Short mmCIF file of C-alpha atoms and ligand atoms in Angstrom, two decimals:
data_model
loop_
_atom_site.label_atom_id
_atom_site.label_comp_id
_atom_site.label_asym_id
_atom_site.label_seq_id
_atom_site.Cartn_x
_atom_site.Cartn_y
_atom_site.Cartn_z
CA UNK G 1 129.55 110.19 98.04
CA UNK G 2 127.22 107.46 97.17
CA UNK G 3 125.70 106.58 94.25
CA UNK G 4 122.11 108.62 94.83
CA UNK G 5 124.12 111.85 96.60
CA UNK G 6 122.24 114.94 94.80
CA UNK G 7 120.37 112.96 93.00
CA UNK G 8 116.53 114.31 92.84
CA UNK G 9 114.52 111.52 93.16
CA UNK G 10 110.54 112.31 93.22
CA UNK G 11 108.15 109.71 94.87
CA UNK G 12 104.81 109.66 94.05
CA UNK G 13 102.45 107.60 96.56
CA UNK G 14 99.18 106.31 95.63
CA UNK G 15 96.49 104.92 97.81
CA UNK G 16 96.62 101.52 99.39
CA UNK G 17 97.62 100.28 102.83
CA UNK G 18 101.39 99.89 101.91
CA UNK G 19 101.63 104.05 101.67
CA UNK G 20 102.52 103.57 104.97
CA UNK G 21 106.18 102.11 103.69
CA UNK G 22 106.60 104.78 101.54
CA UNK G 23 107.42 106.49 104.73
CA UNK G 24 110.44 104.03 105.19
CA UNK G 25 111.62 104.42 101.24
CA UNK G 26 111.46 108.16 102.08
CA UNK G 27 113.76 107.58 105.16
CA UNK G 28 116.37 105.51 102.56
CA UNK G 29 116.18 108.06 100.14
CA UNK G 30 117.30 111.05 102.05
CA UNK G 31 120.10 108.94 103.80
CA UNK G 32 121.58 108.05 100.96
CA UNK G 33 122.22 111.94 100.42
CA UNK G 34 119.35 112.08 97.89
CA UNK G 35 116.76 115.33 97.46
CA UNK G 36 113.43 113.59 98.04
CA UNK G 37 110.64 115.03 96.85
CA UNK G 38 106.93 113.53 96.94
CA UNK G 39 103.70 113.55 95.76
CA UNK G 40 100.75 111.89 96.52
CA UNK G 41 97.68 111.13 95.09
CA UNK G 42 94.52 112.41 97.17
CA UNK G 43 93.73 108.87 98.10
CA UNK G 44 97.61 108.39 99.73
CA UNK G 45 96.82 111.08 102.18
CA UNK G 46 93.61 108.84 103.83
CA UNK G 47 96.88 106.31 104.45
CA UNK G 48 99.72 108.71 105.59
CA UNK G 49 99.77 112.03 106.02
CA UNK G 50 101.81 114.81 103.87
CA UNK G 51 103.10 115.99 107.38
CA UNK G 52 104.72 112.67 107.95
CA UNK G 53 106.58 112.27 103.87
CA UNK G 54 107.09 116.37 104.28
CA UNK G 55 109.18 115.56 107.60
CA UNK G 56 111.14 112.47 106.24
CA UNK G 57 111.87 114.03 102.64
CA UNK G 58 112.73 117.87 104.67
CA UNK G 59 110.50 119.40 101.38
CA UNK G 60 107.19 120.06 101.04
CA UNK G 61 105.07 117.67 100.21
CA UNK G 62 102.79 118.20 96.40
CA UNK G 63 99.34 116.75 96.87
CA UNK G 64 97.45 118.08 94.04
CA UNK G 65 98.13 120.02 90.84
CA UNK G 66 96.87 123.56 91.80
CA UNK G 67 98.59 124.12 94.93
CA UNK G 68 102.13 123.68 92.61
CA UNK G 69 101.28 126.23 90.29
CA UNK G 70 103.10 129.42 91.87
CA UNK G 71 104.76 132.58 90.61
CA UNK G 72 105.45 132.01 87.12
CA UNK G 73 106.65 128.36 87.61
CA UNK G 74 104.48 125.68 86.72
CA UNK G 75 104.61 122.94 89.95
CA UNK G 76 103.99 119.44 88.07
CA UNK G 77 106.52 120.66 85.16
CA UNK G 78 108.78 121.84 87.55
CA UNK G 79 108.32 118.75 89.57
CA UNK G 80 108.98 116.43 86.23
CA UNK G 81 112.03 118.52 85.12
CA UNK G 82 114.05 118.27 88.48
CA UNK G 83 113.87 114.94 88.84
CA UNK G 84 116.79 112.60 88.16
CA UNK G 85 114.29 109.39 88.55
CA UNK G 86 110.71 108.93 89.69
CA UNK G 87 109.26 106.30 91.50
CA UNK G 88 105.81 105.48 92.17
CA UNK G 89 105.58 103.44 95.41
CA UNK G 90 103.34 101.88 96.22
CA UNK G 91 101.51 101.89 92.51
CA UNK G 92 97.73 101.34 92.69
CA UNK G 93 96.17 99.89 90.12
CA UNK G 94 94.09 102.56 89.20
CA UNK G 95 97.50 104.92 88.38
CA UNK G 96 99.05 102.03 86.51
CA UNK G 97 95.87 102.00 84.34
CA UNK G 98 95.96 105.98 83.68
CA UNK G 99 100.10 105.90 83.35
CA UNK G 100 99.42 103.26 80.62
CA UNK G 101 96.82 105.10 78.85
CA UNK G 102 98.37 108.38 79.20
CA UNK G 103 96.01 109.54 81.68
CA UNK G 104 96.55 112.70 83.44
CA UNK G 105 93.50 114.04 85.77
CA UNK G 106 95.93 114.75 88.90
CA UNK G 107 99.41 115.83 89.80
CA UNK G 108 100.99 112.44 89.39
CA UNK G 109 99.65 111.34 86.78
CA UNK G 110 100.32 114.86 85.13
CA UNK G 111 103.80 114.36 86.46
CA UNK G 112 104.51 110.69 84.91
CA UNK G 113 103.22 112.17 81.44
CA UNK G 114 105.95 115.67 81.75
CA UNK G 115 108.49 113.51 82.72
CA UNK G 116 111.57 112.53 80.73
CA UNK G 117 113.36 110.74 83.25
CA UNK G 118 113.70 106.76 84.27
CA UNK G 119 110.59 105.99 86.19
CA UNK G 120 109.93 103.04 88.47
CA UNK G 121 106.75 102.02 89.83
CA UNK G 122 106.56 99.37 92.59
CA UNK G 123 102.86 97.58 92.31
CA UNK G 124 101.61 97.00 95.80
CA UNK G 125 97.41 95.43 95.68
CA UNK G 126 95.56 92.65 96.63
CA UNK G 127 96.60 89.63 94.67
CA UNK G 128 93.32 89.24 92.52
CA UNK G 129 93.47 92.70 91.52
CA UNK G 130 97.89 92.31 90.32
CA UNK G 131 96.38 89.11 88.47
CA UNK G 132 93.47 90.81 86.72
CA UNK G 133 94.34 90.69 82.85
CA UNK G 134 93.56 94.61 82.85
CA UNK G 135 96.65 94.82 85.54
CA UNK G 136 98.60 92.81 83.89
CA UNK G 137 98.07 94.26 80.08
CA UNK G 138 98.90 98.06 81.81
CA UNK G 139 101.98 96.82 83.56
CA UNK G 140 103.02 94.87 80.15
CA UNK G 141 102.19 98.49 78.00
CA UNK G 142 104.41 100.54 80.72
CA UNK G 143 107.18 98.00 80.46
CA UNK G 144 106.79 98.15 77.05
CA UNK G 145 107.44 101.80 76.86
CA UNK G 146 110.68 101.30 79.23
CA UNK G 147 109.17 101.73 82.91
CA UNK G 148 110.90 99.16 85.45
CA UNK G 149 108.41 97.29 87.61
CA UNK G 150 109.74 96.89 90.96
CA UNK G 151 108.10 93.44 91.23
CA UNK G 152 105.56 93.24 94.67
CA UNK G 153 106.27 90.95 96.95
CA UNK G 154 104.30 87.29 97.72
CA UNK G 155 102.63 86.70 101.18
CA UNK G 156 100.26 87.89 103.50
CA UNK G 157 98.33 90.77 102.29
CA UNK G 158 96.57 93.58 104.38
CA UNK G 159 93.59 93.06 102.78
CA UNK G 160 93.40 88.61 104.37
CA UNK G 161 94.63 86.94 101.29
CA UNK G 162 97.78 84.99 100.88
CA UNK G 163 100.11 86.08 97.32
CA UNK G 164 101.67 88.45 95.23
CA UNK G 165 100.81 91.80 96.10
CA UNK G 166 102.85 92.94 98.75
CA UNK G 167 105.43 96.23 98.34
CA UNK G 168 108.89 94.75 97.64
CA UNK G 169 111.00 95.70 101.12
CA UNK G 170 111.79 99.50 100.53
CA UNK G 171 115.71 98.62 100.63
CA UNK G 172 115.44 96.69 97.07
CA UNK G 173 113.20 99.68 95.93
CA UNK G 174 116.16 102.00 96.65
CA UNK G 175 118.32 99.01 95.05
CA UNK G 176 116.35 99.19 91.61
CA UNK G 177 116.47 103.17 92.11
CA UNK G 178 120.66 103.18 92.15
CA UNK G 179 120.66 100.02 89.51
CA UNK G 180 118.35 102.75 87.34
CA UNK G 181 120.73 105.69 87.73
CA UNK G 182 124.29 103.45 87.19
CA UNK G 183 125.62 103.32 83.75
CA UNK G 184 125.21 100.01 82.45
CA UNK G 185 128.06 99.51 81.01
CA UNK G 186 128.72 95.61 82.49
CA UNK G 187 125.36 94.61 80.36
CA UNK G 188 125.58 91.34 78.74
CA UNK G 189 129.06 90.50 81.67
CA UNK G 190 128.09 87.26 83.47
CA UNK G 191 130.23 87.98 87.02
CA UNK G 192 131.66 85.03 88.91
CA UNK G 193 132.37 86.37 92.39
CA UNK G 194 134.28 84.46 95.17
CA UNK G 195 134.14 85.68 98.44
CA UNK G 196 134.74 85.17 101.86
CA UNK G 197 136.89 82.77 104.20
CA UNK G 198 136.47 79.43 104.07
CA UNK G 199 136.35 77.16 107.72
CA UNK G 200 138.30 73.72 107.26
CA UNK G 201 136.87 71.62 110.16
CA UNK G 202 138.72 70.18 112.88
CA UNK G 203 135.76 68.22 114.79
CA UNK G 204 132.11 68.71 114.44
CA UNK G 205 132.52 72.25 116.58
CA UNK G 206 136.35 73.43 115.72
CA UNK G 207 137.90 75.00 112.50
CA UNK G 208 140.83 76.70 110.70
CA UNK G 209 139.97 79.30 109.31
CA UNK G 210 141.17 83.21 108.66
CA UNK G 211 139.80 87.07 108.98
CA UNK G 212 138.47 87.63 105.76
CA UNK G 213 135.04 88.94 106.01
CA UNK G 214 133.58 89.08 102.25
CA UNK G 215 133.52 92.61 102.23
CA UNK G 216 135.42 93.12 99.17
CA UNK G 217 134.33 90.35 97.22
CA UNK G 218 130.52 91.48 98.29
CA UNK G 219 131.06 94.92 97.33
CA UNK G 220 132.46 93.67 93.54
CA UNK G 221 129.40 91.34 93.42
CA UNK G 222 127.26 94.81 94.23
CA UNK G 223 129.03 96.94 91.82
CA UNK G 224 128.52 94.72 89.20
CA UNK G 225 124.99 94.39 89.17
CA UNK G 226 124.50 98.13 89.77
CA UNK G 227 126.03 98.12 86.05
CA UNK G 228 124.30 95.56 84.52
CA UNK G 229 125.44 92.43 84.96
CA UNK G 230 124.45 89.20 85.90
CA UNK G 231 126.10 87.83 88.61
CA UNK G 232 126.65 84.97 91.28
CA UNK G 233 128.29 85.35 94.30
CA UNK G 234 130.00 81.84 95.95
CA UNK G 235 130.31 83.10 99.42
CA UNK G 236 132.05 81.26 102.34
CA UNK G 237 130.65 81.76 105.38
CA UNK G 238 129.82 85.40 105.68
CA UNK G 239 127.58 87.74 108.25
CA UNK G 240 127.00 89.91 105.14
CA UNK G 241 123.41 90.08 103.78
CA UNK G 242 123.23 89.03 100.06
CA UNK G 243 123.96 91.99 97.62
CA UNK G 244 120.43 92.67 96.18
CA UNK G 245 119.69 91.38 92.54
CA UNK G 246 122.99 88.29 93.06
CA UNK G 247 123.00 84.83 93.55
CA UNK G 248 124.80 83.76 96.33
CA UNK G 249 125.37 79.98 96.42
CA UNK G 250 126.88 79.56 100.13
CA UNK G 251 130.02 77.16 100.83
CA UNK G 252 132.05 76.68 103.80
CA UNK G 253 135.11 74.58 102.93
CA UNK G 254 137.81 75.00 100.47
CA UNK G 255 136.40 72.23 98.97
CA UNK G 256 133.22 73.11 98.53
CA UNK G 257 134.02 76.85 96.96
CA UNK G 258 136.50 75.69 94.49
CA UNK G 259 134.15 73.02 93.28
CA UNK G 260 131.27 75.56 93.08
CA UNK G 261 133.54 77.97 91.46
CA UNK G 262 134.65 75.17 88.89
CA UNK G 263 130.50 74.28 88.61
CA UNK G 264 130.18 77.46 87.48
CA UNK G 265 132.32 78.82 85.56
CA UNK G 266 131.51 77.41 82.25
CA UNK G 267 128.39 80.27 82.68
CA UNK G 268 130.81 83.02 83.43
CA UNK G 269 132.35 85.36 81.55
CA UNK G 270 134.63 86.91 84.27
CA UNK G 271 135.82 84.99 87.28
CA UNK G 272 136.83 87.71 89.95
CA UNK G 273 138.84 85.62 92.87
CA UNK G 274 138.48 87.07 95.99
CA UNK G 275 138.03 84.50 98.30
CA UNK G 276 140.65 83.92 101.10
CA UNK G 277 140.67 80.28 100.37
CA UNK G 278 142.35 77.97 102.77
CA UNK G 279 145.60 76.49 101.84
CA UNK G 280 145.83 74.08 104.70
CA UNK G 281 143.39 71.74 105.89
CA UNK G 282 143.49 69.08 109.34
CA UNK G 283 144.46 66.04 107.81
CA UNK G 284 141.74 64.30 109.53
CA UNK G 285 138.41 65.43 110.71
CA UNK G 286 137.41 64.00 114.04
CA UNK G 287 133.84 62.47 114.04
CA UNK G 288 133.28 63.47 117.46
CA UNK G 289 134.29 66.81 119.32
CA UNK G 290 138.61 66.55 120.65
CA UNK G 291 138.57 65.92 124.42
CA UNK G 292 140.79 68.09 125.85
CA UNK G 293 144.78 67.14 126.68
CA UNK G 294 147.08 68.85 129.21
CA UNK G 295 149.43 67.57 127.15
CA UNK G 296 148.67 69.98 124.62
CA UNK G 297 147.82 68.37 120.72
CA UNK G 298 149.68 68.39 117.31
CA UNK G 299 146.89 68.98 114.41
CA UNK G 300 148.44 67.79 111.28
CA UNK G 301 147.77 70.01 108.51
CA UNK G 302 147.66 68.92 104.24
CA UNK G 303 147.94 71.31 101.77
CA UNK G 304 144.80 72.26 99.40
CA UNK G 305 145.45 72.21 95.99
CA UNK G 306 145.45 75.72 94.28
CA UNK G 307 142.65 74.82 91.65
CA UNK G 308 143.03 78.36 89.66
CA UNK G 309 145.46 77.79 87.63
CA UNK G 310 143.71 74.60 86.47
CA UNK G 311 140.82 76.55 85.65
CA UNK G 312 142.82 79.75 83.78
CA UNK G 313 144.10 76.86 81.70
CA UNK G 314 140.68 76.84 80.43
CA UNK G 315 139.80 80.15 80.29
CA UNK G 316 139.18 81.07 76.78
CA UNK G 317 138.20 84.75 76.20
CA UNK G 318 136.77 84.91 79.77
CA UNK G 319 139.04 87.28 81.88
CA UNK G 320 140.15 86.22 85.20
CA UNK G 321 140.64 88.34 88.11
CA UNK G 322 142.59 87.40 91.64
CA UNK G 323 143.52 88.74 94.56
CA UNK G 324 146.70 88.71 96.22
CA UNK G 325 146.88 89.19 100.40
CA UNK G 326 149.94 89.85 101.36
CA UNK G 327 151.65 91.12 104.87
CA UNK G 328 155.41 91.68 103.02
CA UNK G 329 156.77 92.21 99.66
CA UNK G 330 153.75 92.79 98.21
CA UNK G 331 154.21 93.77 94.24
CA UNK G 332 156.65 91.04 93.77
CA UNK G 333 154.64 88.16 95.24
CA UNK G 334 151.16 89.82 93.35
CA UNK G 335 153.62 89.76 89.99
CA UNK G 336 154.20 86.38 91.00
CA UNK G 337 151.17 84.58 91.65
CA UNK G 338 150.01 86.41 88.68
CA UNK G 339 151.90 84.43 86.37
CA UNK G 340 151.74 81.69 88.31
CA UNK G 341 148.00 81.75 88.21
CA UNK G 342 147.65 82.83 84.44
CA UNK G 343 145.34 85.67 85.53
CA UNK G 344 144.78 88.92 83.67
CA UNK G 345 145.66 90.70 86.54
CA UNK G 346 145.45 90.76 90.37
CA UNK G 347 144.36 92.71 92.81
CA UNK G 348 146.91 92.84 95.96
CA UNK G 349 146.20 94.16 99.39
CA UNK G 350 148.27 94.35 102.59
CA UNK G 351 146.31 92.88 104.90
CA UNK G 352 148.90 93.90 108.02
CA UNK G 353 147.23 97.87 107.31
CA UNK G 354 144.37 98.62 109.94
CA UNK G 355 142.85 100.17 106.74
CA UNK G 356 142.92 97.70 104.27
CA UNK G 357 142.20 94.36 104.06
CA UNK G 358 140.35 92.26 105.85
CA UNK G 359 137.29 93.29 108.09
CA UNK G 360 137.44 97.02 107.51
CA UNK G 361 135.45 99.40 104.70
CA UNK G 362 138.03 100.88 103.22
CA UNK G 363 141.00 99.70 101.37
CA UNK G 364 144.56 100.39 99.59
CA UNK G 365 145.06 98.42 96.81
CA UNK G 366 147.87 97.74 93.57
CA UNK G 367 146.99 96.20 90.59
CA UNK G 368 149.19 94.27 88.69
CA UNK G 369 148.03 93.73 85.17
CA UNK G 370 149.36 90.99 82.69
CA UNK G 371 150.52 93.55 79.98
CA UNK G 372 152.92 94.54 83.07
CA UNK G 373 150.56 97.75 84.46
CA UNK G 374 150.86 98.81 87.50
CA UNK G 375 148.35 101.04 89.97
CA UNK G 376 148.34 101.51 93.44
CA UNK G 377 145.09 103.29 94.76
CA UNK G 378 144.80 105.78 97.33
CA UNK G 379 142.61 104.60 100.29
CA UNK G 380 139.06 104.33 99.01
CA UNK G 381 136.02 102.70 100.40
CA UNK G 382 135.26 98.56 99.49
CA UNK G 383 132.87 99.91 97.11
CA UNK G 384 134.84 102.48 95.13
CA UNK G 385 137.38 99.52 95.28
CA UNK G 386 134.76 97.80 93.64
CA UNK G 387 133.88 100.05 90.82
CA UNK G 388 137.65 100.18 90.06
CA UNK G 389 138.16 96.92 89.30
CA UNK G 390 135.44 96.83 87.13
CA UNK G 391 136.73 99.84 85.23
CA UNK G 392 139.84 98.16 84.51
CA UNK G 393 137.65 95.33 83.21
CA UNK G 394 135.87 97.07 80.79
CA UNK G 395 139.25 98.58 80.01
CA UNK G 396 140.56 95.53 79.38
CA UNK G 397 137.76 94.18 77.21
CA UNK G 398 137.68 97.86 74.86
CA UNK G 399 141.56 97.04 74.54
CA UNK G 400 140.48 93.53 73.36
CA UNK G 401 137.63 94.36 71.29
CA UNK G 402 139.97 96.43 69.50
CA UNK G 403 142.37 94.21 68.64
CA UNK G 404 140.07 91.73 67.50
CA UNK G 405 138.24 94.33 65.38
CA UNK G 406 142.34 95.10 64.07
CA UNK G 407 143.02 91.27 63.47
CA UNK G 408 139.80 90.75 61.38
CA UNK G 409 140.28 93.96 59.04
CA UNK G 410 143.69 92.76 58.45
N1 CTP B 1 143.26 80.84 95.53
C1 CTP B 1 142.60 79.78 94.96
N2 CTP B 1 142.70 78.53 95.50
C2 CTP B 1 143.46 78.32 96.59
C3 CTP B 1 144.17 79.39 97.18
C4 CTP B 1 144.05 80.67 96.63
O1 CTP B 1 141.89 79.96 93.98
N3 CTP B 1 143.53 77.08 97.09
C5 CTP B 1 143.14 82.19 94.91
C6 CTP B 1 142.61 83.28 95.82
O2 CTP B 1 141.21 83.36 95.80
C7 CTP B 1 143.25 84.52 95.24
C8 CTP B 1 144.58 84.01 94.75
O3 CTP B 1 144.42 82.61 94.56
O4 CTP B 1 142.56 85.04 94.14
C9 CTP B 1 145.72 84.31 95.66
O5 CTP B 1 145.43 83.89 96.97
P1 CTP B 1 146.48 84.09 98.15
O6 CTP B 1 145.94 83.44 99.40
O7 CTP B 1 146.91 85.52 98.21
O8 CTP B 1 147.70 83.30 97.58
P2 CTP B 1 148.14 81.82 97.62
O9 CTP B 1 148.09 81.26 96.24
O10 CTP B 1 147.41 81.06 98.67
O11 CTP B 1 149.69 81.98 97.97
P3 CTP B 1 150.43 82.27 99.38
O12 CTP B 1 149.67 81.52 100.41
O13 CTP B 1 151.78 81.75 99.12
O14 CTP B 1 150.43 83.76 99.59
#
């Protein structure tokens, strides 16, 4: 189950040479388990046909408002009451202008004005036409009344010109789509998210390094700004593409995350440690790559200093989240480093399970809270992983705003 399964999500496509990608967002849609269903304006169908969205979406395609109206059902009402979102992609400016002046002399237009669900519309147009003050006072009145904007893209344009204009990747519209439809409940959080391994170099071609991935940490990062928050992602060196809507600041040694992490932390209000940060490093770094030595080699490791507890010492109200891998023993040494690290709780995974851990998409996990709670999940995928650890810290702030709400009546 993902987040848009049976979710109804109607896409309305307006003229212009990017109805061609609407093709693509279709495609998204309907594998991530959504029921598509689209409309387009009579000016779409010179750019795509209703065969093509009708094959994509497996529903029939609504092109204008007569051909809806059947039996006793009314199509555009119908069309407007089923949906769970709607998102006009790409937006022309001439259906911005109508949506913002309540305009309704077609089906999609007659659909925007029924509807009572979140809507989207993602611009796509030549750049003079986004920058014309009309465009931009109709985008600013449809913002106004709580539309998101799927911002267009800059570059080339179909139409010659170079600039803004261009339908965002159909990906990020799906992105804004699933953002729309999350609760928001991590509004106003400010997410610090390590994740990754981190490479300690050996010579200018050799590291140390371990199997950590980023998955989890990237999923977290995801989750987070599905429900609202803000967040920044330190990432060691990861295949992973960047979660849409977080900053990812890359790193690659030890060194490098745990000063980025300390960097920015002040702006956080919830550190979330999953980074598999070295503990070891070569003592020295070769300037030039090792020749090789029958004789074999001794690399001479030095410990890296664990730089959490330094910044939990600091924490104020933030909470502080870590992660424990561990191959033996693995409530007692999560218990441990918990208090060790002053964290509000931990997150521990066995890392020796071929479904856990690193470099897989599921995983088992117990968490060990400070107030001495214990949960061990059952095996659930990185993201639902993800959305439980954020559950717990919203759980953890209710439990906090409570007692603060306690200590000031009192
Ligand atoms: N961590 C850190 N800085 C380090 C090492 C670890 O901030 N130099 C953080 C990790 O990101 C994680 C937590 O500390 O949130 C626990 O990491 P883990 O590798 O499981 O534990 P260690 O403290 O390294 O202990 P050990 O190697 O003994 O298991």
């Amino acid at each position: 189950m993902g987040p848009l399964s049976d979710k109804t999500i109607v896409v309305g496509v307006c003229g212009g040479i990017a109805a061609y990608k609407a093709a693509e967002l279709v495609r998204l849609l309907t594998a991530a388990e959504a029921r598509v269903r689209v409309m387009m304006t009579r000016n779409a169908q010179e750019f795509i046909t209703p065969l093509t969205l009708q094959t994509l979406s497996m529903n029939t395609v609504a092109t204008d408002t007569f051909s809806l109206t059947q039996e006793s059902e009314i199509g555009h009402i119908r069309l407007a009451d089923t949906a769970d979102a709607i998102v006009i992609a790409p937006a022309s400016a001439d259906v911005i202008g109508k949506a913002a002046h309540g305009l309704a002399d077609d089906l999609v237009t007659t659909v925007l004005l029924a509807a009572r669900c979140p809507i989207a519309f993602a611009p796509a147009m030549n750049v003079h036409m986004y920058e014309h003050p009309a465009v931009i006072e109709n985008i600013a009145r449809l913002q106004a009344r709580g539309i998101r904007i799927v911002e267009p893209a800059a570059g080339a344009l179909a139409c010659g010109y170079e600039g803004r204009g261009r339908l965002p990747e159909p990906a990020f519209i799906v992105e804004e789509l699933t953002q729309m439809l999350s609760r928001h409940d991590l509004e106003g959080e400010r997410l610090l998210v390590t994740a990754g391994p981190t490479q300690e170099a050996i010579d200018p071609v050799r590291f140390v390094s371990n199997r950590s991935t980023g998955k989890m940490g990237f999923a977290i990062a995801r989750a987070a700004w599905r429900r609202g928050a803000s967040v920044r992602l330190v990432a060691g060196p990861s295949a992973l593409p960047t979660p849409y809507g977080v900053e990812r600041i890359e790193v690659v040694s030890a060194a490098e995350l745990l000063g980025a992490t300390a960097r920015i932390f002040p702006w956080c209000s919830t550190l979330v440690m999953a980074a598999a940060v070295a503990d070891f490093r070569p003592a020295n770094r070769a300037a030039h790559k090792l020749k090789k030595n029958p004789k074999g080699m001794v690399l001479e490791l030095t410990a890296i200093m664990d730089e959490l507890p330094r910044l939990t010492a600091q924490k104020g109200d933030r909470v502080v989240i870590g992660f424990a891998a561990e191959t033996e023993d693995l409530e007692a040494n999560a218990a441990d480093k918990l208090q060790r690290k002053m964290l509000d709780f931990i997150v521990a995974n066995d890392v020796s399970r071929p479904d856990a851990g690193f470099a897989v998409d599921t995983n088992v996990v117990t968490i060990v809270a400070a107030d001495g709670q214990r949960e061990t999940t059952p095996r659930l995928s990185k993201d639902e992983v993800g959305d439980l650890i954020l559950d717990r810290l919203m759980s953890l702030r209710a439990v906090r705003a409570k007692l603060g709400s306690r200590l000031a009546s009192s």
